[in-house]
Short mmCIF file of C-alpha atoms and ligand atoms in Angstrom, two decimals:
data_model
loop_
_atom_site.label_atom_id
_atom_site.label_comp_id
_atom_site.label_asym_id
_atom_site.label_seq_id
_atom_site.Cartn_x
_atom_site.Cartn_y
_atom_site.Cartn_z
CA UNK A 1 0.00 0.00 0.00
CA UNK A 2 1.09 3.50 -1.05
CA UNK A 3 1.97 5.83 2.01
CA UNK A 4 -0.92 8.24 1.78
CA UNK A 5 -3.33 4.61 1.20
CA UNK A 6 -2.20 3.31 4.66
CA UNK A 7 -2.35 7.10 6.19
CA UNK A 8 -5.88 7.22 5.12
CA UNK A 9 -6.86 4.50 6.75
CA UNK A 10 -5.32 4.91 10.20
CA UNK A 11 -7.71 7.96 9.98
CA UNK A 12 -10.55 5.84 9.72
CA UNK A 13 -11.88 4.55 12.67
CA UNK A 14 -11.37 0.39 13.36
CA UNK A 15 -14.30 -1.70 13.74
CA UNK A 16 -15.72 -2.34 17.71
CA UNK A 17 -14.50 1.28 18.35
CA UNK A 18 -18.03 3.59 18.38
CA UNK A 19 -16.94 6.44 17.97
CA UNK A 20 -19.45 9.78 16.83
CA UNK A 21 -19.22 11.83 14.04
CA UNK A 22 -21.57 14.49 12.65
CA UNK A 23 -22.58 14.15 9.25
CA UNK A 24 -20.73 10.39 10.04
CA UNK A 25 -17.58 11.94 8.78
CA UNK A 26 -14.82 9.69 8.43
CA UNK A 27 -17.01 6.76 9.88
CA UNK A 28 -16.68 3.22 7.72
CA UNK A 29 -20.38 1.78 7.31
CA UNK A 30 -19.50 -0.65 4.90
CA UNK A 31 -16.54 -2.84 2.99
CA UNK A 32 -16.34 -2.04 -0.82
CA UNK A 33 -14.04 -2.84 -3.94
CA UNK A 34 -15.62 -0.41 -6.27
CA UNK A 35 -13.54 2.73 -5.45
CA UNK A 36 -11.50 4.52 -3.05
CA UNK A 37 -11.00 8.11 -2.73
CA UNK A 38 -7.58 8.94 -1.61
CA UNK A 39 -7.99 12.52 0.68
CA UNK A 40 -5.01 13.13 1.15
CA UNK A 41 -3.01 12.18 -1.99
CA UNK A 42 -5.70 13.37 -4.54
CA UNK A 43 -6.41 9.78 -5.89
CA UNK A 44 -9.48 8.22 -6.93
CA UNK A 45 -9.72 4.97 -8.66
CA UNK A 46 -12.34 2.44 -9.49
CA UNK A 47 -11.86 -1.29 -8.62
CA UNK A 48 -7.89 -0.07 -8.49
CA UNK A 49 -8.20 2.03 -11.73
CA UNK A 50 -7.25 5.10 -11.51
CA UNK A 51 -9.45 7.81 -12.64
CA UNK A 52 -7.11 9.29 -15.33
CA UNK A 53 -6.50 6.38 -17.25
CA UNK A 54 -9.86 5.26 -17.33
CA UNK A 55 -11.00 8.93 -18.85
CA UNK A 56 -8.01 8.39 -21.66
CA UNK A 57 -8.56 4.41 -22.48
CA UNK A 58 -12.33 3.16 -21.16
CA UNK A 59 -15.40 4.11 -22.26
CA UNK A 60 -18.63 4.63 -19.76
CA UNK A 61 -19.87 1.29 -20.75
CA UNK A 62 -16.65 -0.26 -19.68
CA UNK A 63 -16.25 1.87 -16.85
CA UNK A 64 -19.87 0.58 -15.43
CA UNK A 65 -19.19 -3.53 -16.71
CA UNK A 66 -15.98 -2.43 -13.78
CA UNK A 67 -18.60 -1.23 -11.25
CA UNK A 68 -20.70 -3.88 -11.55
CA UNK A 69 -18.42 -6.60 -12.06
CA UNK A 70 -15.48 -6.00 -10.05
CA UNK A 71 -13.49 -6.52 -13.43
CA UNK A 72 -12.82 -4.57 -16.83
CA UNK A 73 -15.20 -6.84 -19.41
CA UNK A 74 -13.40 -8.79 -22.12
CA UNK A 75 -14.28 -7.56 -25.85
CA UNK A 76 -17.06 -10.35 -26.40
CA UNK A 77 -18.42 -9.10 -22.77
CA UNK A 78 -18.35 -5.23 -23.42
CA UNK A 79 -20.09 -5.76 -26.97
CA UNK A 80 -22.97 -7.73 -25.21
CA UNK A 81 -23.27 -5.11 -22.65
CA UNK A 82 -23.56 -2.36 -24.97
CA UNK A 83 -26.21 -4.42 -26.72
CA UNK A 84 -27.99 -4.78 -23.96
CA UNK A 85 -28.21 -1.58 -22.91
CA UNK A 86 -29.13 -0.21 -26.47
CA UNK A 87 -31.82 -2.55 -26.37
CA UNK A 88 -33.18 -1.08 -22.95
CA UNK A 89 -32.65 3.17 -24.00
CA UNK A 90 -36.18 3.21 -24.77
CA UNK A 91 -38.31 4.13 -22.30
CA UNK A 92 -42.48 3.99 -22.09
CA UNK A 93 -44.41 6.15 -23.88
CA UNK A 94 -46.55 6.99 -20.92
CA UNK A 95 -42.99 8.43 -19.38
CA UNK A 96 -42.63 10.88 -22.40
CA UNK A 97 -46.17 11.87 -21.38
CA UNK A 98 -45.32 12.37 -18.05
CA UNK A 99 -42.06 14.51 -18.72
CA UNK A 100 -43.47 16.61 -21.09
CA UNK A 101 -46.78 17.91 -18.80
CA UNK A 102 -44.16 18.32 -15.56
CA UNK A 103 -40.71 19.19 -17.28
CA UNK A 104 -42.11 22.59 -18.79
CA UNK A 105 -43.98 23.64 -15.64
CA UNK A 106 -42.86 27.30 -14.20
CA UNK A 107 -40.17 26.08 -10.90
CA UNK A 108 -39.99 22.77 -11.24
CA UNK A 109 -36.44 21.33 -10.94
CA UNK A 110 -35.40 18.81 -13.69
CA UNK A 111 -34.09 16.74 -10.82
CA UNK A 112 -37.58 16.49 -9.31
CA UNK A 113 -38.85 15.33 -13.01
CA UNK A 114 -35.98 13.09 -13.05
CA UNK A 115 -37.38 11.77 -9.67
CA UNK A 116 -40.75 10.83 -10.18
CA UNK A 117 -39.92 9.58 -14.14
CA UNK A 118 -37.47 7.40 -12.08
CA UNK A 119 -39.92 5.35 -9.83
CA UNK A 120 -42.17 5.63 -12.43
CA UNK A 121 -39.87 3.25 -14.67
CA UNK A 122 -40.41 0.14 -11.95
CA UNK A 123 -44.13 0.18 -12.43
CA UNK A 124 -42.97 -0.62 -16.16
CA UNK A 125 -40.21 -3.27 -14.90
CA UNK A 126 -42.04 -6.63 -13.91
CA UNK A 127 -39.24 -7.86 -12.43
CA UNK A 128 -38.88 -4.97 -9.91
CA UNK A 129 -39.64 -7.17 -7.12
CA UNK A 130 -36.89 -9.82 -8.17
CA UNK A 131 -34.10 -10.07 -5.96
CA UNK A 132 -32.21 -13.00 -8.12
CA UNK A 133 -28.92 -11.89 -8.52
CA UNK A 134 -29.12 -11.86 -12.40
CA UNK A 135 -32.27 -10.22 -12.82
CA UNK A 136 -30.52 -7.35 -10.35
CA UNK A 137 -27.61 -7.07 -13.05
CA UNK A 138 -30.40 -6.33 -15.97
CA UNK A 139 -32.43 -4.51 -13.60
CA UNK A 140 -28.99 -2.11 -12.77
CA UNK A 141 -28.42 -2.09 -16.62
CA UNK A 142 -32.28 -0.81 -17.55
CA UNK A 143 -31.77 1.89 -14.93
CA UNK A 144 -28.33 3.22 -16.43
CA UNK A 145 -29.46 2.92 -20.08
CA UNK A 146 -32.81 4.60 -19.60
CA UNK A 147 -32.12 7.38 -16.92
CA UNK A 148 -30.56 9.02 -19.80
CA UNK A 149 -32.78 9.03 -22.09
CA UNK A 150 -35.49 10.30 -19.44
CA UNK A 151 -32.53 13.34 -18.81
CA UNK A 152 -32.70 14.04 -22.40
CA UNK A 153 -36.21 14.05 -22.33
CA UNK A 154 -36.40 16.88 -19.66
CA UNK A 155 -33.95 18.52 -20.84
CA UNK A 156 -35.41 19.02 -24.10
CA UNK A 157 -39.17 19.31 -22.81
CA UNK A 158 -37.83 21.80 -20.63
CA UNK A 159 -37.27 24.24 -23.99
CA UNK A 160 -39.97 22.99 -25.59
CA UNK A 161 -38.14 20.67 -28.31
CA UNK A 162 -39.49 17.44 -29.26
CA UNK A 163 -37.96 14.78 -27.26
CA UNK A 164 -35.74 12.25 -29.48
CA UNK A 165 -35.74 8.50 -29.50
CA UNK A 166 -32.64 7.01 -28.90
CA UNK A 167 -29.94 5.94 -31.90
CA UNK A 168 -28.75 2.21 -31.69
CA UNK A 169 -25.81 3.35 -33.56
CA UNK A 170 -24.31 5.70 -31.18
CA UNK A 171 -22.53 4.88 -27.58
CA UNK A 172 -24.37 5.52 -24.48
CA UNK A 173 -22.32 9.06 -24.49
CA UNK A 174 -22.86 9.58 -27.89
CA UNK A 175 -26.52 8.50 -27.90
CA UNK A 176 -26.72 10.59 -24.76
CA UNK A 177 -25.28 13.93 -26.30
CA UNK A 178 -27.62 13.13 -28.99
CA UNK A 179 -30.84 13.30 -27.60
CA UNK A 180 -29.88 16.17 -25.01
CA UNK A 181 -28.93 18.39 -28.19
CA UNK A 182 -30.63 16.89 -31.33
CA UNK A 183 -27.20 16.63 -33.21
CA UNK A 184 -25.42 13.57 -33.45
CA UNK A 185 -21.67 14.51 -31.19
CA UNK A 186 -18.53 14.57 -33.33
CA UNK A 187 -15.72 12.69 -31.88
CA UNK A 188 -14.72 15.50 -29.91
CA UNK A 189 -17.79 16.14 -27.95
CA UNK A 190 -18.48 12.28 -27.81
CA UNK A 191 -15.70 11.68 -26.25
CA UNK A 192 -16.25 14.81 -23.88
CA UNK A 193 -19.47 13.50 -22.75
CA UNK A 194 -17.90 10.15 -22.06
CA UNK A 195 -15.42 11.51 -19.87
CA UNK A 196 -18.44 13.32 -18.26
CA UNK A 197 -20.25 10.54 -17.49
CA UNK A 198 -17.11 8.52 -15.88
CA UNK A 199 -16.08 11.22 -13.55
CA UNK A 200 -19.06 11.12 -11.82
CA UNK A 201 -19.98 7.21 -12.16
CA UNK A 202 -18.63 6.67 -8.52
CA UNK A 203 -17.29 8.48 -5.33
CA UNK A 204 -17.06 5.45 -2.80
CA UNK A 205 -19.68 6.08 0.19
CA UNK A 206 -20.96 9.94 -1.11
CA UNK A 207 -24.32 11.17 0.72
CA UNK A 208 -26.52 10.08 -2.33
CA UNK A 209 -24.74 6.45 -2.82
CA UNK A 210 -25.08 6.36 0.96
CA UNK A 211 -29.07 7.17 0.32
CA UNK A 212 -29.38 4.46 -2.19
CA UNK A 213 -27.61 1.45 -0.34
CA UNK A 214 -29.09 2.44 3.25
CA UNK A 215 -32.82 1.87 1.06
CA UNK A 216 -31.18 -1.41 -0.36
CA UNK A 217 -30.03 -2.45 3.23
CA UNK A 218 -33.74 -2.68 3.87
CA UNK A 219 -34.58 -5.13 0.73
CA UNK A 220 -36.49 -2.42 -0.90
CA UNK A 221 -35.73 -2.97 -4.83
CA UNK A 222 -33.51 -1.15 -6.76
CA UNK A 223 -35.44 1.33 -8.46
CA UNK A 224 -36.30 2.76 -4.67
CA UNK A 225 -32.55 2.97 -4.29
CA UNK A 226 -31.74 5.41 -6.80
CA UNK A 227 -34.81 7.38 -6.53
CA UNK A 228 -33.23 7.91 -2.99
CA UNK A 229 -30.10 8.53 -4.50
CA UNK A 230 -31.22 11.11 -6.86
CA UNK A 231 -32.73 12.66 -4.15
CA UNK A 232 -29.71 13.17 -1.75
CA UNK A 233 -28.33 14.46 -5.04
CA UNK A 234 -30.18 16.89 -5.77
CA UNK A 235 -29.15 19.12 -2.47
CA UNK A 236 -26.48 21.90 -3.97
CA UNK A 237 -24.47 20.59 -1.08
CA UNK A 238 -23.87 18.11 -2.82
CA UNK A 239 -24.57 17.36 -6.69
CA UNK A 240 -26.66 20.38 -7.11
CA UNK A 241 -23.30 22.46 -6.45
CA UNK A 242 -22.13 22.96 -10.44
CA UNK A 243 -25.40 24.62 -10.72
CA UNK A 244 -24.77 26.96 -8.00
CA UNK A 245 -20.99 27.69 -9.37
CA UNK A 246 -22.43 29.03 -13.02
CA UNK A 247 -24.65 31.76 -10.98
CA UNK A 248 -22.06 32.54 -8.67
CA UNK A 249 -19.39 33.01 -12.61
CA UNK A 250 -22.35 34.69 -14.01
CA UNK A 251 -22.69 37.07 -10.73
CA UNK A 252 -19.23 38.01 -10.32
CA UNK A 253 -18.98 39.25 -13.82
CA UNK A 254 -15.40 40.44 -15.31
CA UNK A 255 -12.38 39.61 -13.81
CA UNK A 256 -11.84 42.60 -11.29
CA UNK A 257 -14.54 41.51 -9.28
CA UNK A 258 -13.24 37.73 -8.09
CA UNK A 259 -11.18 39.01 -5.26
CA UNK A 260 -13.76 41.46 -3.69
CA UNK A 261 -16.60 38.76 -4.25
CA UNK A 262 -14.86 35.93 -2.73
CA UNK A 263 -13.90 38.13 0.56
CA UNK A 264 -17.33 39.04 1.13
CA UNK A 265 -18.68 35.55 1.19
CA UNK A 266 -15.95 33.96 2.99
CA UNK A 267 -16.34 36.88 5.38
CA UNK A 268 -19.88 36.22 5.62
CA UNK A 269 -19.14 32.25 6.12
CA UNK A 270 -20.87 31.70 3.01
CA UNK A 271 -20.27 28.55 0.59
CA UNK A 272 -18.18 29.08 -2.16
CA UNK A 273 -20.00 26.29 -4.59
CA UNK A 274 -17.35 23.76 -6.20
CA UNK A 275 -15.23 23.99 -3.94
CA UNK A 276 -14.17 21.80 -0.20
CA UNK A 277 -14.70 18.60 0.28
CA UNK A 278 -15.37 16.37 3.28
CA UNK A 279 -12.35 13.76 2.15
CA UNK A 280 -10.38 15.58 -0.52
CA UNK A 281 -7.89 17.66 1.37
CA UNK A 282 -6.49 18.60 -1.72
CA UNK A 283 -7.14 19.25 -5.02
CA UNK A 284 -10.01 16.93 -6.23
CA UNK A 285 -8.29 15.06 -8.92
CA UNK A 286 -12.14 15.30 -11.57
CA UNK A 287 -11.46 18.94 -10.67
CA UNK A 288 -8.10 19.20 -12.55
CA UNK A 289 -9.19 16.74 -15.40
CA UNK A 290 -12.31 18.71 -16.03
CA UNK A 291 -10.11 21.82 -16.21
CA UNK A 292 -7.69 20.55 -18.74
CA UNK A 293 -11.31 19.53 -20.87
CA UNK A 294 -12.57 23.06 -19.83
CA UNK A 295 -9.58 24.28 -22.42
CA UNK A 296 -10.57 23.06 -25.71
CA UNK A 297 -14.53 23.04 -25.55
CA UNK A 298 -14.41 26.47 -24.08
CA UNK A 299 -11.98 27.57 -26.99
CA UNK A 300 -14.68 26.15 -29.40
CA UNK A 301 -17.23 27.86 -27.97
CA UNK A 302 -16.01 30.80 -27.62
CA UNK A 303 -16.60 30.69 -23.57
CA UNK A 304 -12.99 30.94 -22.45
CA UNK A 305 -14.72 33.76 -20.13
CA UNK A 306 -15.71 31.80 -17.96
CA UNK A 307 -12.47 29.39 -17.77
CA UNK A 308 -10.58 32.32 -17.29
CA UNK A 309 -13.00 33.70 -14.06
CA UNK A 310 -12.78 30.24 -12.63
CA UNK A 311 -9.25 30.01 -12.90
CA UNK A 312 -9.03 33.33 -11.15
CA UNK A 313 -11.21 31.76 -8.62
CA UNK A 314 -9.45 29.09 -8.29
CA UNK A 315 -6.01 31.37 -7.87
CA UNK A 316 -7.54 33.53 -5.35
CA UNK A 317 -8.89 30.84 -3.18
CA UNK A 318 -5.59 28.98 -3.05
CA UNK A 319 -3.79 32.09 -1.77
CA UNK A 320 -6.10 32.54 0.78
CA UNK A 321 -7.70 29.65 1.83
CA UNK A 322 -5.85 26.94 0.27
CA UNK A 323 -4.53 26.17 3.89
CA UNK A 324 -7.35 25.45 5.34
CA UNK A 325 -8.18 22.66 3.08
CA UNK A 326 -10.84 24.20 0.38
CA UNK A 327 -10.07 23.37 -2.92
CA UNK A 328 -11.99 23.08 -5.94
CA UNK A 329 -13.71 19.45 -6.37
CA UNK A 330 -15.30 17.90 -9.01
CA UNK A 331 -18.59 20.46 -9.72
CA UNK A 332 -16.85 23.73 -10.00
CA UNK A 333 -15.34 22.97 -13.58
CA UNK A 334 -18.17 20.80 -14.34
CA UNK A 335 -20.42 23.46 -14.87
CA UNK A 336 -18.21 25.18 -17.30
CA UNK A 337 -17.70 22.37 -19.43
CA UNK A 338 -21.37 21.42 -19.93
CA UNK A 339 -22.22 24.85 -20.41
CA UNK A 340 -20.04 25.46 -23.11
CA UNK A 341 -21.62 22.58 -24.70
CA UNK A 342 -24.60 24.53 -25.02
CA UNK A 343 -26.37 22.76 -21.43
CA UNK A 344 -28.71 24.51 -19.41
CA UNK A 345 -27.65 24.43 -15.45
CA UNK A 346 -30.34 23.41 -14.18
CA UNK A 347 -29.64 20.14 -16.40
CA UNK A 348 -26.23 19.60 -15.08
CA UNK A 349 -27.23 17.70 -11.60
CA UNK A 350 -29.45 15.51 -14.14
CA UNK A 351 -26.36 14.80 -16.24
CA UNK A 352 -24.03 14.15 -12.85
CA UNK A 353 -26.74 11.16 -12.19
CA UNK A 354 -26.74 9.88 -15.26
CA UNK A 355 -23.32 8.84 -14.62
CA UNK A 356 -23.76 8.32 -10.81
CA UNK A 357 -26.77 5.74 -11.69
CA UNK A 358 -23.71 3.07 -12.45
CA UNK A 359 -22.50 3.29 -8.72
CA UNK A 360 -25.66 3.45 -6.87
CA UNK A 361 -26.35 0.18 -8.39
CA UNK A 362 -23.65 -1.07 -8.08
CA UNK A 363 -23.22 -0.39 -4.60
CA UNK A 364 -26.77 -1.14 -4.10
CA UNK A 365 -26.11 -4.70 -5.15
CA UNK A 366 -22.83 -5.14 -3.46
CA UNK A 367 -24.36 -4.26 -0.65
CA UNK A 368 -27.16 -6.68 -0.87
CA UNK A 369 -25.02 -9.96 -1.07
CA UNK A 370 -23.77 -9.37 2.08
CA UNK A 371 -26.50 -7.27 3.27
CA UNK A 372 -27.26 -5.79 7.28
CA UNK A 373 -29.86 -2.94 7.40
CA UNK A 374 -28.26 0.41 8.04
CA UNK A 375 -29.65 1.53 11.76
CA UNK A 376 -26.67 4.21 13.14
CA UNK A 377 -27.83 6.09 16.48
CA UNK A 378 -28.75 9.41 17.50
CA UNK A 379 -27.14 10.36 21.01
CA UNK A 380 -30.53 11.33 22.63
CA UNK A 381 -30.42 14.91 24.62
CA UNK A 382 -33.79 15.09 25.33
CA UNK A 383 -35.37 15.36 29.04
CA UNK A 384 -34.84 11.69 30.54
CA UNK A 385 -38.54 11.33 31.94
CA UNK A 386 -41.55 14.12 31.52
CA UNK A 387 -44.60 13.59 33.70
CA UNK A 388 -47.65 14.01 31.41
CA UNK A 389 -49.52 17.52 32.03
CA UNK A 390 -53.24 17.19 31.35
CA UNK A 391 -54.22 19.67 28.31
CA UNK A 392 -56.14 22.04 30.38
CA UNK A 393 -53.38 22.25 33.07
CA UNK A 394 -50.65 23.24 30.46
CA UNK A 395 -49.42 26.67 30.57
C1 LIG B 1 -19.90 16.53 -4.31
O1 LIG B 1 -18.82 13.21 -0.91
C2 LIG B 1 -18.56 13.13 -2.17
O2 LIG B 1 -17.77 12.36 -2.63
C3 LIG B 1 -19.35 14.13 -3.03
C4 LIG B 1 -18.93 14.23 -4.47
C5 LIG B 1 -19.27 12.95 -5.24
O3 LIG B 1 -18.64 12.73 -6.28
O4 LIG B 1 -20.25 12.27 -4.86
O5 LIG B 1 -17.55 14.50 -4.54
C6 LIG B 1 -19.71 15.34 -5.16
O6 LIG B 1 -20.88 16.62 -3.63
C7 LIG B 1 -18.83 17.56 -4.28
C8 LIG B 1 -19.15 18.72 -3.28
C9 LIG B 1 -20.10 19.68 -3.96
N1 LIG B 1 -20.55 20.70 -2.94
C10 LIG B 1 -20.09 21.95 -3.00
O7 LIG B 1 -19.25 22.35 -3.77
C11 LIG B 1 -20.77 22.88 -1.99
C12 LIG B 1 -19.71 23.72 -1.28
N2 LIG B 1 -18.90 22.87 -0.45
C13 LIG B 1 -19.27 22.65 0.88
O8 LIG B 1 -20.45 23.06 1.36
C14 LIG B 1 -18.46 21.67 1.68
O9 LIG B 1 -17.15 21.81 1.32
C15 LIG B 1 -18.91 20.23 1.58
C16 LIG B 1 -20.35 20.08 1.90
C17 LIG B 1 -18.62 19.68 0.24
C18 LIG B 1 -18.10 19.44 2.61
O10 LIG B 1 -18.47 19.95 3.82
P1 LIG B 1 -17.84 19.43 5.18
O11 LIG B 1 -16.86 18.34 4.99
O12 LIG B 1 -18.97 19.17 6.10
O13 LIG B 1 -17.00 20.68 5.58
P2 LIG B 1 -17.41 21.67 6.73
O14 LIG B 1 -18.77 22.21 6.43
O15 LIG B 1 -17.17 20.98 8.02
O16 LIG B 1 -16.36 22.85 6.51
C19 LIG B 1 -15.11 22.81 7.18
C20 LIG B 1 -14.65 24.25 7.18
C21 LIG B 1 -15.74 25.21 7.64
O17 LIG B 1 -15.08 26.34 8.17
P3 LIG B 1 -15.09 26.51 9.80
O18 LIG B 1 -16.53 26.56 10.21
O19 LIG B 1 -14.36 25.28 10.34
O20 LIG B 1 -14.34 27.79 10.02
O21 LIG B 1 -14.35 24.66 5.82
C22 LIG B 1 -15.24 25.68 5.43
C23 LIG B 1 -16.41 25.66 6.38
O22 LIG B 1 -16.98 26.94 6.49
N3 LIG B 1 -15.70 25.34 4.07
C24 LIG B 1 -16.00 26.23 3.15
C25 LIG B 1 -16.36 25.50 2.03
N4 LIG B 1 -16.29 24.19 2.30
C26 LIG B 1 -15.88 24.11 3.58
N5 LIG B 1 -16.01 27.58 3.19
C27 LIG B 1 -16.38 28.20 2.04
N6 LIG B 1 -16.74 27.57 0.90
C28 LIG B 1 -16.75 26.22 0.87
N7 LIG B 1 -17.09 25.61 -0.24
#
């Protein structure tokens, strides 16, 4: 084990000890061989994969055979998986239906579309209630290939563009950036969307993954776990952040105004979206390869603006608060790269669980094999024993 590997886990806390953590921070609920998130060296890899690797060789299909399997697929294996999962993109016609009266409405968040469309897709699953181990695999595959097409639907419902059918011919990334913009992705932005999708397919025990497998611990079905998980990440604390960081480029304007904007929130204790992290100490390794991505679709279209305020952001808040441990993570370039590919924000947390469905069910079924319901403790500090006051006697 590296140094920083071993250092991480002395900080975690050994099994029998009970100790208490707000928020369960740094508190092990679970054993796990899909990823590990290295705080303190910047690392993150999948099943031992590092992170930068798989965004240069792998594709999201691969990446999520990985997840689920514990192993990268051979050729024979990866061609039946993406067969499969072309063969589940479509998705009811009563869902279009749905999308397209609640997408449009005034206030409504795509994420709470993406929500109901979500649990809506197990009343069209018979095998929802089917806990064999294979039918869990095909269930985890309809969820991936379909929660993007109900994304794209949204998304495009949401302007009031007809919603497309999926392409067989196209990747899941490809297919993806097809339906969400109604052009077919060149190789550039193909592979742009890939690399999308596997930055954000897993982040080890996260508050949403931690939302789906606590609902799996109970032997609710699958579908009810990533409804919970798309839940948890909707919060901006969380995957609703790269949202947050385009209003907070688009509020501080030119240039001049980073370093006056940035003291006044940290002076007012206020968030600076995209940026800390409760186990990256350092810079969150998505962070920089979204940045280097951030170059060349930002060049093409003709958004460098906004590279060049987050990069002053990013310059500012290393000078000044890089010692206390706040540095950008993986939604505050995010939302520059998907907007420069002509995205919407409010479609960005949508896009961050497309590619987060592959680890909530995969965690969701690794944590079913060798399953124990999730019940932590509160530390009660409420009155030890209250006599009861009769209504009419109470003050
Ligand atoms: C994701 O967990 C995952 O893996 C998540 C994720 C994934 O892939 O699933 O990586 C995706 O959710 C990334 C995070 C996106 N959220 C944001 O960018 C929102 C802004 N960031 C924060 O609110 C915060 O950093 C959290 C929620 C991400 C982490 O919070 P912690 O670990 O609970 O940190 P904390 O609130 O205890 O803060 C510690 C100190 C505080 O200062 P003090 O009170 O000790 O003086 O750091 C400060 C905080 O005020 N701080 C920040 C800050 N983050 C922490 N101050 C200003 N801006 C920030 N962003």
């Amino acid at each position: 084990m590296t140094n920083t590997y071993s250092e991480e886990i002395k900080l975690i806390a050994k099994p029998g000890e009970i100790p208490y953590a707000k928020g369960l921070e740094g508190i092990p609920i679970g054993e796990s061989t899909k990823s590990f998130v290295d705080g303190l060296g910047g690392r993150l890899v999948y099943h031992g994969h590092s992170i930068e690797e798989l965004c240069e060789k792998s594709s999201y299909e691969e990446v999520f055979y990985l997840l689920l399997y514990d192993r990268l697929p051979k050729e024979s294996e990866l061609k039946d998986l993406g067969r499969l999962m072309r063969s589940y993109r479509e998705i009811p016609s009563e869902l279009y239906d749905l999308i397209a009266k609640q997408a449009p409405r005034y206030g409504v968040h795509p994420m709470s579309v993406m929500r109901t469309a979500v649990s809506a897709l197990a009343a069209y699953d018979e095998t929802t209630e089917d806990d064999t181990p294979s039918e869990q695999c095909r269930q985890s595959i309809r969820i991936v290939s379909k929660i993007a097409t109900i994304a794209a639907a949204i998304a495009r419902a949401r302007l009031g563009k007809p919603m497309l059918s999926p392409r067989a011919e196209l990747s899941h990334a490809g297919n993806f950036y097809y339906m969400l913009t109604g052009s077919a992705p060149d190789d550039f932005y193909a592979e742009l969307m890939d690399v999308l999708l596997i930055l954000h397919a897993d982040h080890e025990c996260n508050a949403s993954t931690f939302a789906a497998v606590t609902v799996r611990s109970t032997l609710s079905d699958l579908y009810s776990a990533v409804v919970a998980g798309i839940c948890a990440l909707k919060g901006p604390l969380h995957g609703g952040a790269n949202e947050e960081v385009m209003r907070m480029l688009q509020a501080i304007g030119s240039l001049d105004n980073v370093e006056r904007f940035l003291e006044d929130a940290m002076s007012q204790k206020l968030r600076i979206h995209g940026f800390g992290h409760r186990v990256y100490k350092i810079m969150d390794p998505r962070a920089d390869i979204l940045r280097r991505q951030a170059r060349e679709v930002t060049r093409r279209a003709g958004t460098e603006h906004w590279l060049e305020t987050a990069e002053r952001i990013e310059k500012v808040m290393a000078e000044k608060y890089g010692q206390r441990g706040i540095w950008p993570n993986v939604d505050f370039f995010s939302g520059v790269v998907m907007a420069s590919m002509g995205i919407e924000s409010p479609m960005f947390t949508p896009i961050f669980a497309v590619g987060r469905s592959a680890g909530w069910t995969a965690h969701a079924l690794e944590q079913w094999v060798d399953n124990r319901i999730f019940r932590p403790r509160f530390i009660y500090i409420g009155p030890e024993e209250e006599p009861y006051t009769p209504i009419r006697e109470r003050k």
